[in-house]
XYZ file of C-alpha atoms in Angstrom:
232
model
C 0.000 0.000 0.000
C 2.721 2.473 0.906
C 4.709 1.731 -2.259
C 1.605 2.579 -4.309
C 1.176 5.785 -2.259
C 4.807 6.793 -2.828
C 4.709 6.250 -6.584
C 1.598 8.330 -7.142
C 2.398 10.991 -4.531
C 5.627 11.739 -6.375
C 3.901 11.769 -9.767
C 0.949 13.962 -8.763
C 2.991 16.187 -6.448
C 5.584 16.843 -9.118
C 2.939 17.646 -11.732
C 1.094 20.246 -9.658
C 4.326 21.787 -8.373
C 5.605 22.304 -11.930
C 2.260 23.815 -12.910
C 2.317 26.190 -9.942
C 5.871 27.343 -10.687
C 5.000 27.903 -14.348
C 1.703 29.678 -13.639
C 3.366 31.872 -11.023
C 6.292 32.615 -13.379
C 8.609 31.633 -10.536
C 12.184 30.469 -11.079
C 12.477 27.247 -9.008
C 15.906 28.347 -7.824
C 14.326 31.395 -6.125
C 12.092 29.223 -3.895
C 13.481 29.704 -0.402
C 11.159 27.276 1.407
C 9.008 24.322 0.364
C 6.199 22.805 2.418
C 4.850 19.346 1.609
C 1.511 18.241 3.019
C 0.253 14.645 3.181
C -1.231 12.242 5.732
C -2.258 9.220 3.640
C 1.175 7.604 3.443
C 4.704 7.744 4.757
C 7.953 8.803 3.097
C 11.344 9.474 4.638
C 13.051 11.418 3.157
C 9.823 13.314 2.700
C 7.996 14.272 -0.495
C 9.667 17.633 -1.087
C 13.141 16.107 -0.701
C 12.424 13.655 -3.523
C 10.916 16.343 -5.740
C 13.494 19.067 -5.179
C 16.048 17.932 -7.778
C 13.404 17.183 -10.408
C 11.815 20.610 -9.931
C 15.129 22.467 -9.980
C 14.758 23.774 -6.431
C 17.766 25.163 -4.590
C 19.388 22.530 -2.366
C 19.412 25.048 0.484
C 15.674 25.776 0.296
C 14.154 25.203 3.722
C 12.180 21.931 3.815
C 9.075 21.607 6.009
C 7.050 18.378 5.728
C 3.622 18.386 7.416
C 2.204 14.918 7.936
C -0.413 14.799 10.673
C -2.802 17.741 10.264
C -5.241 15.730 8.150
C -7.992 17.690 6.424
C -6.740 21.025 7.768
C -3.140 20.588 6.588
C -3.485 22.541 3.340
C -4.884 25.669 4.926
C -2.536 25.246 7.891
C 0.403 25.189 5.483
C -0.834 28.363 3.781
C -0.880 30.091 7.157
C 2.614 28.856 8.014
C 3.934 29.899 4.593
C 2.582 33.411 5.130
C 4.318 33.585 8.499
C 7.596 32.413 6.941
C 7.313 35.165 4.336
C 7.202 37.726 7.133
C 10.880 36.895 7.633
C 13.335 38.832 5.512
C 15.128 35.587 4.618
C 12.128 34.136 2.768
C 10.952 35.323 -0.660
C 9.048 32.553 -2.445
C 7.438 29.602 -0.693
C 6.214 26.547 -2.604
C 3.394 24.546 -1.034
C 2.602 21.023 -2.283
C -0.405 19.085 -0.960
C -0.927 15.445 -1.966
C -3.338 12.804 -0.697
C -3.487 9.313 -2.204
C -6.512 7.705 -0.580
C -7.053 4.740 -2.898
C -4.514 2.503 -1.100
C -6.457 3.075 2.122
C -9.549 1.263 0.839
C -10.384 -1.449 3.391
C -11.590 -4.812 2.132
C -10.990 -6.870 5.288
C -14.019 -6.564 7.577
C -14.772 -2.997 6.493
C -16.665 -0.924 9.062
C -19.277 1.718 8.327
C -16.574 4.341 8.869
C -14.308 2.596 6.355
C -17.085 2.697 3.755
C -17.705 6.399 4.429
C -13.993 7.103 4.047
C -13.970 5.317 0.692
C -16.922 7.458 -0.446
C -15.668 10.809 0.852
C -11.983 10.853 -0.017
C -10.204 10.463 -3.347
C -6.756 10.970 -4.870
C -5.691 14.534 -5.605
C -2.905 17.073 -5.378
C -2.598 20.849 -5.404
C 0.234 23.350 -5.205
C 0.624 27.081 -4.722
C 3.321 29.741 -4.694
C 3.252 32.356 -1.947
C 5.545 35.288 -2.581
C 6.630 38.683 -1.315
C 8.277 39.494 -4.643
C 5.417 39.422 -7.146
C 1.728 40.272 -7.212
C 0.025 37.061 -8.239
C -3.503 36.409 -9.379
C -4.528 34.648 -6.179
C -5.683 36.006 -2.825
C -3.500 37.786 -0.311
C -3.123 36.110 3.076
C -4.087 38.723 5.667
C -4.100 36.528 8.762
C -4.513 32.940 9.886
C -5.245 31.068 13.082
C -5.858 27.516 14.247
C -7.895 26.418 17.251
C -7.858 23.016 18.962
C -11.214 22.356 20.587
C -11.108 20.670 24.025
C -12.162 17.008 24.215
C -12.175 16.627 20.419
C -9.149 14.419 19.778
C -11.073 11.144 19.655
C -13.643 12.364 17.113
C -11.553 12.563 13.927
C -8.255 11.048 12.875
C -6.463 8.012 11.525
C -5.234 4.838 13.188
C -2.575 2.465 11.929
C -3.603 -1.198 11.649
C -2.148 -4.338 10.058
C -4.374 -3.556 7.041
C -3.099 0.012 6.722
C -4.429 3.377 7.870
C -8.111 3.465 8.850
C -10.264 6.540 9.382
C -11.600 7.545 12.794
C -14.844 9.481 12.326
C -17.228 10.087 15.212
C -20.952 10.718 14.702
C -20.541 13.450 17.327
C -18.496 15.628 14.983
C -21.423 17.618 13.498
C -22.618 18.408 17.030
C -19.177 19.755 17.925
C -19.158 21.928 14.805
C -22.607 23.331 15.589
C -21.707 24.156 19.188
C -18.187 25.570 18.763
C -17.494 26.842 15.257
C -19.340 30.171 15.503
C -17.494 31.294 18.638
C -14.156 30.290 17.091
C -14.741 32.118 13.803
C -16.254 35.215 15.396
C -13.327 35.447 17.803
C -10.793 35.230 14.978
C -12.569 37.854 12.874
C -12.932 40.201 15.851
C -9.147 40.211 16.303
C -8.999 41.934 12.910
C -11.993 44.247 13.416
C -14.191 42.129 11.132
C -17.437 40.194 11.384
C -19.065 37.424 9.368
C -20.989 40.068 7.398
C -17.665 41.375 6.049
C -16.755 38.029 4.477
C -17.576 37.976 0.744
C -16.692 34.334 -0.007
C -16.406 31.236 2.164
C -14.129 28.316 1.255
C -15.289 25.458 3.485
C -13.767 21.995 3.703
C -16.256 19.660 1.968
C -16.103 17.010 4.683
C -19.430 15.365 3.948
C -23.083 16.489 3.944
C -23.616 16.491 7.717
C -20.500 18.571 8.325
C -21.489 21.104 5.652
C -24.965 21.392 7.104
C -23.500 21.921 10.583
C -21.106 24.613 9.327
C -23.873 26.470 7.497
C -26.151 26.313 10.528
C -23.484 27.405 12.998
C -22.284 30.350 10.901
C -25.787 31.221 9.615
C -24.676 30.988 5.997
C -27.167 31.092 3.145
C -27.612 28.271 0.649
C -25.987 30.409 -2.051
C -22.967 31.048 0.160
C -22.223 27.360 0.688
C -23.170 26.251 -2.835
C -19.557 26.399 -4.167
C -18.529 23.946 -1.450
C -21.508 21.702 -2.194
C -20.425 21.744 -5.849
C -16.990 20.466 -4.810
């Protein structure tokens, strides 16, 4: 399973990274840091180390693999990249996110959670360039924040078994989202003198119908506001 993951993580990760560098008109040698994001397999050396030579990255570019943030790893890496760019030593940061979920399909005594995981998650990769040198076509990162809710660790995650990684997904998760998300988001926005009414577009993790419904209810978002996420 992990050999299959490695083969396709390198292929997909390399493809999206090359596209991002080309689209951003960024010389690979000017990338001063590279973040790789993945939780569906294991590589050591990590993904960005394998890709660096093929992409033409500088051998002294700072390498930061992120392996255990799960669904939030992509946005977490964007926040970290923005913080790195606040340092004078960083100019262009390459972010590569890859998840290869097919090898995680469970065929030995699959549980309901295993079946849900097979339905919800597929194979995909994405990459982005964050820069202080050029004005790109994408959004500007104004601020970021993460929040770990108390007593939530057992509700979502992965566990290693003899048959590979298996999803941990609690039916209590939508209830947690309904009860805690609004306070978290409102608190973050208030730090920057903003409210939910100031937000023009919401990019929400499409973590299944019940989660989307809980997010919309908690944040009082209209059907039109969450439709782009439903489309995903």
